[in-house]
mmCIF file of C-alpha atoms in Angstrom:
data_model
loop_
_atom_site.group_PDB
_atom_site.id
_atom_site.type_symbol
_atom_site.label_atom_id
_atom_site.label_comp_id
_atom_site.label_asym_id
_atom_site.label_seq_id
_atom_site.Cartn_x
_atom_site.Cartn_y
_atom_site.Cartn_z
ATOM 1 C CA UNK A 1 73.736 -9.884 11.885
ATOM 2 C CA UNK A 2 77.123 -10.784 13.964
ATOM 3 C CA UNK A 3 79.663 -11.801 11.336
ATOM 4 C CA UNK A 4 80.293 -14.822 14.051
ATOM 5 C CA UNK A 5 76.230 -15.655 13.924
ATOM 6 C CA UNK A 6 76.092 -19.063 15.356
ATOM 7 C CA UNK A 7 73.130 -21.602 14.531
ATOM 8 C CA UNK A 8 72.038 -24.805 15.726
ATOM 9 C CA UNK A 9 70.015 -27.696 16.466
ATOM 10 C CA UNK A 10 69.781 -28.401 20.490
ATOM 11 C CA UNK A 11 67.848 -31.810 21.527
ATOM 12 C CA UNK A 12 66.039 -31.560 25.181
ATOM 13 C CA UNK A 13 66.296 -34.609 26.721
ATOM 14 C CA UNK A 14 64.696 -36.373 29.894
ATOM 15 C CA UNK A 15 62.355 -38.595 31.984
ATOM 16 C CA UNK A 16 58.867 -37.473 31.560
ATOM 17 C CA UNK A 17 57.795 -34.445 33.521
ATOM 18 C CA UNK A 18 61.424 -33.418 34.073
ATOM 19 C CA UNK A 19 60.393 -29.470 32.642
ATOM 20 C CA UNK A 20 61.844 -30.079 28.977
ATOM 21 C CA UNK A 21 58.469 -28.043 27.525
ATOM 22 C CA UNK A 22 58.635 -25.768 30.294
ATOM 23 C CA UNK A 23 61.903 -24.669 29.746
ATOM 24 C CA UNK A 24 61.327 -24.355 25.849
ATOM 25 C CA UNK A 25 58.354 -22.553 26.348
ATOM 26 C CA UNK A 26 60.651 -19.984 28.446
ATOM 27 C CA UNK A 27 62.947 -19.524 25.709
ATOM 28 C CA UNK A 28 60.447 -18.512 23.439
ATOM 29 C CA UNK A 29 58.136 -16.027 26.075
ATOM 30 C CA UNK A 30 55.393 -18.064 24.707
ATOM 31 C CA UNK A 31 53.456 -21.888 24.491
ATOM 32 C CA UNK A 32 54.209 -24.081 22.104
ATOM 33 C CA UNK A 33 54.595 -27.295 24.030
ATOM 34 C CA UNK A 34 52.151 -28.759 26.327
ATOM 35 C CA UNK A 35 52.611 -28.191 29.773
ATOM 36 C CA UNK A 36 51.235 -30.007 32.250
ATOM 37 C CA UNK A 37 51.904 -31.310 35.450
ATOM 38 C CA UNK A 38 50.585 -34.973 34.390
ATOM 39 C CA UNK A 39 54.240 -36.872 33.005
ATOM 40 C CA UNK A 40 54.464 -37.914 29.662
ATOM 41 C CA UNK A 41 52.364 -35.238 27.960
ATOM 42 C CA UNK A 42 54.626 -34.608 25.021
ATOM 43 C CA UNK A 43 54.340 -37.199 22.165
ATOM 44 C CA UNK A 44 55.962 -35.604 19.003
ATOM 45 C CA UNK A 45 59.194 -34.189 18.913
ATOM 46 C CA UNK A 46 58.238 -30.324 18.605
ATOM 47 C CA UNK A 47 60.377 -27.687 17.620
ATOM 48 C CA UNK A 48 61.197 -23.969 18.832
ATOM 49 C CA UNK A 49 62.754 -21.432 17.225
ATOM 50 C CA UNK A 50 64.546 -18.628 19.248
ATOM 51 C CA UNK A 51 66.467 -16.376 16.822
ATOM 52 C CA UNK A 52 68.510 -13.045 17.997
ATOM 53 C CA UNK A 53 70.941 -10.452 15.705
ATOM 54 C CA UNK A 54 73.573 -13.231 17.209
ATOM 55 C CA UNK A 55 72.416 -16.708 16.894
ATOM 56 C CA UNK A 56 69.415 -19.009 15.761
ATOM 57 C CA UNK A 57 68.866 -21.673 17.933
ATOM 58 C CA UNK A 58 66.332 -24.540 17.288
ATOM 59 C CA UNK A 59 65.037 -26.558 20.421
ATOM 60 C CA UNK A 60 63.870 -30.046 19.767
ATOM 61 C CA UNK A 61 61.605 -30.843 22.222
ATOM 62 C CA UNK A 62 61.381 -34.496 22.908
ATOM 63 C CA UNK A 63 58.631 -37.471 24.481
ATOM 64 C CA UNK A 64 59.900 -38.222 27.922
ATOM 65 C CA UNK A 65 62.201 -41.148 27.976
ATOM 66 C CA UNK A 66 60.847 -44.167 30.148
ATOM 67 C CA UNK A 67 60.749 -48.327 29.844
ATOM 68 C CA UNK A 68 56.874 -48.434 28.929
ATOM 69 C CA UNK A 69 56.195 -51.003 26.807
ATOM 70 C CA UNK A 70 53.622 -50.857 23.574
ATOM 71 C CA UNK A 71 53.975 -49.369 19.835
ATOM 72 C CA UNK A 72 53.398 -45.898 20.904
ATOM 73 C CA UNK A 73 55.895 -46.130 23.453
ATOM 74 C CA UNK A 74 58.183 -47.564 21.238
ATOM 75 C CA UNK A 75 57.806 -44.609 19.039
ATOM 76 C CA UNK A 76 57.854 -41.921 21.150
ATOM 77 C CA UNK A 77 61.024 -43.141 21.996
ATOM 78 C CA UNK A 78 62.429 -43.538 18.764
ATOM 79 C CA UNK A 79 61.401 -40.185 18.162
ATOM 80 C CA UNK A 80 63.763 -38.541 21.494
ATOM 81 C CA UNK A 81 66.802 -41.099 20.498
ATOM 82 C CA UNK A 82 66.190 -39.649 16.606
ATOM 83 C CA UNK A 83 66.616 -36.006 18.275
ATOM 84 C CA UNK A 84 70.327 -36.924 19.219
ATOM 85 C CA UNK A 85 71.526 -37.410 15.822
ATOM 86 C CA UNK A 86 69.801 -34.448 14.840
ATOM 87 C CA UNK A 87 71.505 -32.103 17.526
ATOM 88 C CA UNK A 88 74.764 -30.058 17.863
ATOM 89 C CA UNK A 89 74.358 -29.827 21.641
ATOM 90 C CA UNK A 90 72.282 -31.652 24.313
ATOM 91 C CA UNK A 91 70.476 -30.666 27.099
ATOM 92 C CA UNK A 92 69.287 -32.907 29.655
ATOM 93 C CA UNK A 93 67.235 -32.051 32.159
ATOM 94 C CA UNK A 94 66.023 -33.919 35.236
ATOM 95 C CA UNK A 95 63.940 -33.041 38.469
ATOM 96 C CA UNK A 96 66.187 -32.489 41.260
ATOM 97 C CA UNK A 97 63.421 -31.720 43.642
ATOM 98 C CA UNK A 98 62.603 -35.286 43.163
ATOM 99 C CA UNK A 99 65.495 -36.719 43.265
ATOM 100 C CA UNK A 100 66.297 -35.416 46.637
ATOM 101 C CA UNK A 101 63.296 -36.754 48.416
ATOM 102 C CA UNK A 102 63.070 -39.935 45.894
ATOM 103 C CA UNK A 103 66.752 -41.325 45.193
ATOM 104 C CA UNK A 104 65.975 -44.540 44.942
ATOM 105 C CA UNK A 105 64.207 -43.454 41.384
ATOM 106 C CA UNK A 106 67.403 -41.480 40.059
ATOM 107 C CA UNK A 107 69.060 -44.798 38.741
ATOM 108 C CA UNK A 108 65.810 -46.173 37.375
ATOM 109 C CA UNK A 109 64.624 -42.837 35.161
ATOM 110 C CA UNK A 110 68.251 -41.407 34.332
ATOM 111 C CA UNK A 111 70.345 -44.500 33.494
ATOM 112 C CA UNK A 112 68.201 -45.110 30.192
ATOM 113 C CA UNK A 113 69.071 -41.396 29.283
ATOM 114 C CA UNK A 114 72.432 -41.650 30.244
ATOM 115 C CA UNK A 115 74.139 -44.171 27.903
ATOM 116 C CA UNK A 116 72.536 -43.135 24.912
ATOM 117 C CA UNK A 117 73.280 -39.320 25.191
ATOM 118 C CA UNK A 118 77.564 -40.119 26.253
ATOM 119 C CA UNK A 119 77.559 -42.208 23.077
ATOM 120 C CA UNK A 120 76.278 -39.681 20.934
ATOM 121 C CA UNK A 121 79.574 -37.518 21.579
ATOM 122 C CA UNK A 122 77.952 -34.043 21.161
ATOM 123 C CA UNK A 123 78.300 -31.565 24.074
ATOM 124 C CA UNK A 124 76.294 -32.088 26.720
ATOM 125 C CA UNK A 125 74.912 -29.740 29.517
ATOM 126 C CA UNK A 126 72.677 -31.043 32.383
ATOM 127 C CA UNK A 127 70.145 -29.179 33.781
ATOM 128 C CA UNK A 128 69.164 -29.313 37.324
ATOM 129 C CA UNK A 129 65.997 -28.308 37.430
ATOM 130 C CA UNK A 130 63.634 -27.373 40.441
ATOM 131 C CA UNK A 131 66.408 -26.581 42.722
ATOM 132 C CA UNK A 132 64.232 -23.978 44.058
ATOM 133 C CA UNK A 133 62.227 -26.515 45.930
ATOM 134 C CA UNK A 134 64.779 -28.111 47.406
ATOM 135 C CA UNK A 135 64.713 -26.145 50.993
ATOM 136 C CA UNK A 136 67.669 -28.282 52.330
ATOM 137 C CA UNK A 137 70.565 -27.572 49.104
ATOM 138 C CA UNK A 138 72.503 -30.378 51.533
ATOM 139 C CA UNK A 139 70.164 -32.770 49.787
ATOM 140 C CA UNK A 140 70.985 -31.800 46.284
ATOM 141 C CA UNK A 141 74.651 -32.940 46.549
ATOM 142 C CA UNK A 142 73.972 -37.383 46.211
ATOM 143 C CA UNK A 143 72.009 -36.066 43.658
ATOM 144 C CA UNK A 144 74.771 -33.743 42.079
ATOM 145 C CA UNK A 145 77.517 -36.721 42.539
ATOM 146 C CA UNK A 146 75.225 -39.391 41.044
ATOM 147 C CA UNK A 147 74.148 -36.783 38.018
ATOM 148 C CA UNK A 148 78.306 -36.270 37.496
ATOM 149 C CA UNK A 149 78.660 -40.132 37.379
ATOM 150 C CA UNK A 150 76.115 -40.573 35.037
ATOM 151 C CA UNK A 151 77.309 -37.484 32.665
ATOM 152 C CA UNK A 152 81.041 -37.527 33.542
ATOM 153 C CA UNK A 153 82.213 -35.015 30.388
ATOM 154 C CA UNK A 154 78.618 -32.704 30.954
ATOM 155 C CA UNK A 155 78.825 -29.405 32.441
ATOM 156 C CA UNK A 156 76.100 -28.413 35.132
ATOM 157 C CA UNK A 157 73.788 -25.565 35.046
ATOM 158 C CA UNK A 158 71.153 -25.710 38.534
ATOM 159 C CA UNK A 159 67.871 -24.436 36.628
ATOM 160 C CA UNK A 160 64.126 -23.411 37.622
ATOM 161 C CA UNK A 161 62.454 -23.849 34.168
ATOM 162 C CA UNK A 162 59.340 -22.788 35.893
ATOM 163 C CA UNK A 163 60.673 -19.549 36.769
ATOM 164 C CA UNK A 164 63.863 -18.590 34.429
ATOM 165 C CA UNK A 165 66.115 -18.823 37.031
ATOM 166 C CA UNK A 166 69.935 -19.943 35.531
ATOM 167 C CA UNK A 167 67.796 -20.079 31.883
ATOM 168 C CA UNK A 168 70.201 -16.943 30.345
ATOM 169 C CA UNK A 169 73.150 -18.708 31.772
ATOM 170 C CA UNK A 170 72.599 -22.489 30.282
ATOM 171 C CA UNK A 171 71.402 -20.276 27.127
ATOM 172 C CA UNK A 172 74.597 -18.529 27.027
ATOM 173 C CA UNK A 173 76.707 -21.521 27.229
ATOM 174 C CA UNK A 174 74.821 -23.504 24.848
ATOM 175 C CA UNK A 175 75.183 -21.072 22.042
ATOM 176 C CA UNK A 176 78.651 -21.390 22.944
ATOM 177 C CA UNK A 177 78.987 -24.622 21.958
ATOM 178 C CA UNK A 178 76.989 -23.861 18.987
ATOM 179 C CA UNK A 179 78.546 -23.824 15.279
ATOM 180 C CA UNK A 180 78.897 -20.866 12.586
ATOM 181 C CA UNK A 181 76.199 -20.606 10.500
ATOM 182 C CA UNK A 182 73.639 -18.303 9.188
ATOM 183 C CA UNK A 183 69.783 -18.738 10.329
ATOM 184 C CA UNK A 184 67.958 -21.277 8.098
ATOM 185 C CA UNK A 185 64.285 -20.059 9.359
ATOM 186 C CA UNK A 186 62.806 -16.472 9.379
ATOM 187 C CA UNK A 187 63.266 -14.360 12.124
ATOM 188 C CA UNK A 188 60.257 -13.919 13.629
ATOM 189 C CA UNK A 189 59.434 -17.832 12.878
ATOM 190 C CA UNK A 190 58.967 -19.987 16.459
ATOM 191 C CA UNK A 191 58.149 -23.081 15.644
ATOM 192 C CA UNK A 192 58.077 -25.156 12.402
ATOM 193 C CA UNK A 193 55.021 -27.345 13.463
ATOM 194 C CA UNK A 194 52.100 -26.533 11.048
ATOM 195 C CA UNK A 195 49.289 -25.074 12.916
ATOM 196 C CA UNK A 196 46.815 -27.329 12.690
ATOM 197 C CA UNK A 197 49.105 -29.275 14.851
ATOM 198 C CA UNK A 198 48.997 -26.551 17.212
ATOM 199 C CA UNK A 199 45.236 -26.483 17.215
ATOM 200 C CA UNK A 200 45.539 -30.111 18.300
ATOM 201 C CA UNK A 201 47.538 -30.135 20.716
ATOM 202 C CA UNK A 202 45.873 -26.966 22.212
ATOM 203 C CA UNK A 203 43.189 -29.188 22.424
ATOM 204 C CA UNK A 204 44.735 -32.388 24.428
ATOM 205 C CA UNK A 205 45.692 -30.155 26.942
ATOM 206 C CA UNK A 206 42.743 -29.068 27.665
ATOM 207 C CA UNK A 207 41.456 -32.856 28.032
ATOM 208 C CA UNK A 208 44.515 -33.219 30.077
ATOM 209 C CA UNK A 209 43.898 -30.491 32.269
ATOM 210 C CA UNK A 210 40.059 -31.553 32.820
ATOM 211 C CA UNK A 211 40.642 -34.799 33.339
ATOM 212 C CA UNK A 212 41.879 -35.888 36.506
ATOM 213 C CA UNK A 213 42.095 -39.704 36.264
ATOM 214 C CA UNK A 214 44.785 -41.222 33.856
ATOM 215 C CA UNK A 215 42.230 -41.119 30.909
ATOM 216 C CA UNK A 216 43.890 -38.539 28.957
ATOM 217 C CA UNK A 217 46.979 -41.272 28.260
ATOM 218 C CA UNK A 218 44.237 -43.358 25.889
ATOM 219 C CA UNK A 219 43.038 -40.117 23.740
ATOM 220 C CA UNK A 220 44.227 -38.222 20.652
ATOM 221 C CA UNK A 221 43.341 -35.651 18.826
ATOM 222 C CA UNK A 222 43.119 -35.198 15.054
ATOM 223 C CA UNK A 223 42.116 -32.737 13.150
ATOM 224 C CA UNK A 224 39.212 -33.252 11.032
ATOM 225 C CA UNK A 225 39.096 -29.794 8.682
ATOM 226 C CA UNK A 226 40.143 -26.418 8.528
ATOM 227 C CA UNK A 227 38.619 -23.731 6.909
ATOM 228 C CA UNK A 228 40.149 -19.760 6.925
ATOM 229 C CA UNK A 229 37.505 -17.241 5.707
ATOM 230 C CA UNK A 230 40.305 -14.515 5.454
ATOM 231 C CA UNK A 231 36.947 -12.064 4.773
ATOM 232 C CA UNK A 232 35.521 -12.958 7.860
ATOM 233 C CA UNK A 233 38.386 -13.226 10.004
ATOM 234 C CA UNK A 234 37.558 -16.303 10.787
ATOM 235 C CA UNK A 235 38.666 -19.808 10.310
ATOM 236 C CA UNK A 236 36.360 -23.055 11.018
ATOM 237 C CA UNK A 237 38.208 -26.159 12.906
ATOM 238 C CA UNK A 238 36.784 -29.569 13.193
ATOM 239 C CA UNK A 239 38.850 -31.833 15.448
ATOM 240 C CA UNK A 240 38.108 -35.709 16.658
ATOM 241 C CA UNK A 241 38.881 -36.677 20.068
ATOM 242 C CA UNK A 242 39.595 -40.878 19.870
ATOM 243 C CA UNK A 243 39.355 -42.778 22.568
ATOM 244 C CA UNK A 244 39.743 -46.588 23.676
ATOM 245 C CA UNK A 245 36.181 -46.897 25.299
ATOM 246 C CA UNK A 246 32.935 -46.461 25.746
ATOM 247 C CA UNK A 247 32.945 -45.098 28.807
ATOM 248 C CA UNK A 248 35.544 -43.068 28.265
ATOM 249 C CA UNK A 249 33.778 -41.379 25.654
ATOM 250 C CA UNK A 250 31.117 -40.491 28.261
ATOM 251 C CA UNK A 251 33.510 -39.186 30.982
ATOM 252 C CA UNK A 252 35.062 -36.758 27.671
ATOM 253 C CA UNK A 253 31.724 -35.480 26.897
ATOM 254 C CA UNK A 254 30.530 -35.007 30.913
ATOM 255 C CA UNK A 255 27.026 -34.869 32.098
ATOM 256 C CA UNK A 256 24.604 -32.803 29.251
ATOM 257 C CA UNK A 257 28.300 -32.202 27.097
ATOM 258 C CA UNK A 258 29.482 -29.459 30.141
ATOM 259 C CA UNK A 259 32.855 -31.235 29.937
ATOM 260 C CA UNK A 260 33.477 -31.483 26.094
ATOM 261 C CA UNK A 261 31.732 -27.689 26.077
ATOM 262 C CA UNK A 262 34.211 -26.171 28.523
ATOM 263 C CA UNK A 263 37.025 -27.976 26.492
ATOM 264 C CA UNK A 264 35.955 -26.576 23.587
ATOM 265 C CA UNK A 265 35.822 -23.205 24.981
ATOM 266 C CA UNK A 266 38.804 -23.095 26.620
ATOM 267 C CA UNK A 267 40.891 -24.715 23.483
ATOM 268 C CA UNK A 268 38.525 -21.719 21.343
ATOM 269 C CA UNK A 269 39.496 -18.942 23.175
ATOM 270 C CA UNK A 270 43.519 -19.815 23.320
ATOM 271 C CA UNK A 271 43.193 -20.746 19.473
ATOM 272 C CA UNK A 272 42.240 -16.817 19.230
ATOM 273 C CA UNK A 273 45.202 -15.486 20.990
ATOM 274 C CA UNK A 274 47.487 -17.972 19.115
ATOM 275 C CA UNK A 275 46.109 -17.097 15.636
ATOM 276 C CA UNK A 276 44.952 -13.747 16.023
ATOM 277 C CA UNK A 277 41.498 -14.271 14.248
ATOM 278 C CA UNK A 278 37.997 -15.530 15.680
ATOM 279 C CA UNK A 279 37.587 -19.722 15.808
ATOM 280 C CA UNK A 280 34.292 -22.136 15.439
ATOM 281 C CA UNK A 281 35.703 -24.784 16.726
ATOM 282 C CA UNK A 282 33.788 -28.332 16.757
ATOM 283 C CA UNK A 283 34.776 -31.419 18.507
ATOM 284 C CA UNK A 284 33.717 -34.849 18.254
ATOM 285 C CA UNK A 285 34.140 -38.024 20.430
ATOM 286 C CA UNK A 286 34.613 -41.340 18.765
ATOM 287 C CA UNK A 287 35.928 -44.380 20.351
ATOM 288 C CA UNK A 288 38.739 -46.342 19.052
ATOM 289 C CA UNK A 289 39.924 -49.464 20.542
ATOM 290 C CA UNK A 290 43.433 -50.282 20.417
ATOM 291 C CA UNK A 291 44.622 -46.904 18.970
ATOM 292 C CA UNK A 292 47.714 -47.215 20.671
ATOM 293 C CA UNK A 293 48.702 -50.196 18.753
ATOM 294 C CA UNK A 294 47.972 -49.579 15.693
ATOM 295 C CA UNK A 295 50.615 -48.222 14.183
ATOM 296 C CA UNK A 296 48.659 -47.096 10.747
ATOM 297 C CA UNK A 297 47.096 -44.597 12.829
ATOM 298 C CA UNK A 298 49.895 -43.523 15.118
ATOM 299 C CA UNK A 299 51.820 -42.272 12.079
ATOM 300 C CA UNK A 300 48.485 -40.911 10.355
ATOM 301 C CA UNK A 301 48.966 -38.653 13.511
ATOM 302 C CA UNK A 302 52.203 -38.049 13.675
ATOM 303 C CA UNK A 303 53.078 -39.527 16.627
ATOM 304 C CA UNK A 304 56.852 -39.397 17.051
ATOM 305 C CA UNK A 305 57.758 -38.078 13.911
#
């Protein structure tokens, strides 16, 4: 271990869809956020752990931050403004790509962001992200000047998230800014979500990436039990998919079960690779109405926390 080992805390922060999870994901060469090209598909703040014989740094991946109204809302963004006080450094990322075709939404998504993140008086980097498909770079620079107005004391890193591209160098300048410490997690630790959380979320993606219509916004996933067989190999998961109505619950489920079977299968099989053992997974549809305002069972999920 360096004798200057650095460790930190470093909150990502953004409008939904902006590459936050992507870019985390990068960092660690493997999933632990959902990814998804649907906004808004991150609800809890989720941690990753990237640890070298020079630094530990822990990325706090956060919800999206937008104006939606409603008690989940409201905690999902309690949960991303809870990240700043957390952090020793900030990252905020945006979509440049859309930005340059789409100013007229830079003001609306990144002034929220802005005010909160100068006031917490940490150091701040901005990442560009999606440069790369931005043909015309001329159309980048209102974008640049309007970013530099918003984060006048933030230094600028132009990012792809999606492929690595300028990753190393915001990495390198973040641990920078990092302080002296030694690593507070194991080594080969990447997360410090539990994995039936994991096993959830692995799940919601897969709703999300079946799903085509804005559906998956109404549904959660909760899991119902969890039992290893260490003899076997094998561990047994049980997870309930709520929704808000009826005929949601049909769409879920699909014509003879084929959707809710080829979620299940797809959420099995990545369960597998992530825990290295075989899964029976089971999953259940039950509606819910008004799940997303009830804020019992938003924090018997965990949502924002």
């Amino acid at each position: 271990m360096s004798e200057e080992y650095k460790f930190g805390w470093v909150a990502l922060i953004g409008p939904p869809n902006a590459g936050k999870s992507t870019l985390m994901n990068h960092y660690l060469g493997q999933k632990v956020a959902i990814v998804s090209p649907k906004p808004q598909t991150t609800r809890n703040r989720i941690s990753g752990i990237l640890s070298d014989e020079n630094s530990q740094v822990v990325f706090l991946d956060t919800p999206g931050i937008h104006r939606m109204r409603g008690k989940m809302n409201r905690f999902l963004l309690d949960s991303a403004w809870e990240a700043l006080g957390n952090a020793d450094a900030i990252v905020v990322l945006f979509d440049a790509a859309l930005y340059a075709s789409k100013p007229h939404l830079m003001e609306q998504e990144l002034a929220p962001v802005a005010k909160p993140v100068n006031q917490s008086h940490k150091k701040i980097f901005v990442a560009v992200n999606k440069v790369d498909k931005v043909k015309d770079k001329a159309m980048l620079l209102p974008v640049m000047e309007k970013a530099q107005q918003l984060w006048p004391e933030a230094e600028f890193i132009p990012v792809s998230a999606l492929k690595g591209e300028g990753a190393d160098v915001l990495l390198e300048k973040v641990v920078e800014a990092l302080p002296e410490g030694p690593p507070m997690f194991p080594e080969d630790q990447v997360s410090t979500v539990p994995m039936r959380f994991m096993a959830s979320e692995t799940v919601r993606e897969k709703l999300f990436m079946s799903l085509q219509q804005e559906l998956p916004y109404s549904t959660a996933v909760e899991i119902e039990f969890w039992n290893e067989e260490p003899d076997r190999n094998l561990v047994n998961i049980g997870a309930i998919i709520y929704t808000t109505k009826k005929n949601h619950k049909g769409m879920i489920i699909g014509k003879g079960g084929q959707n809710l079977k080829k979620i299940g299968t797809q959420a099995r099989r990545e369960l597998e690779d992530m825990l290295e053992m075989k899964v029976m997974l089971e999953l259940w549809v039950k509606v819910r109405e008004g799940w997303t305002e009830d804020v019992g069972f938003l924090r018997s999920l965990g949502l924002g926390e």
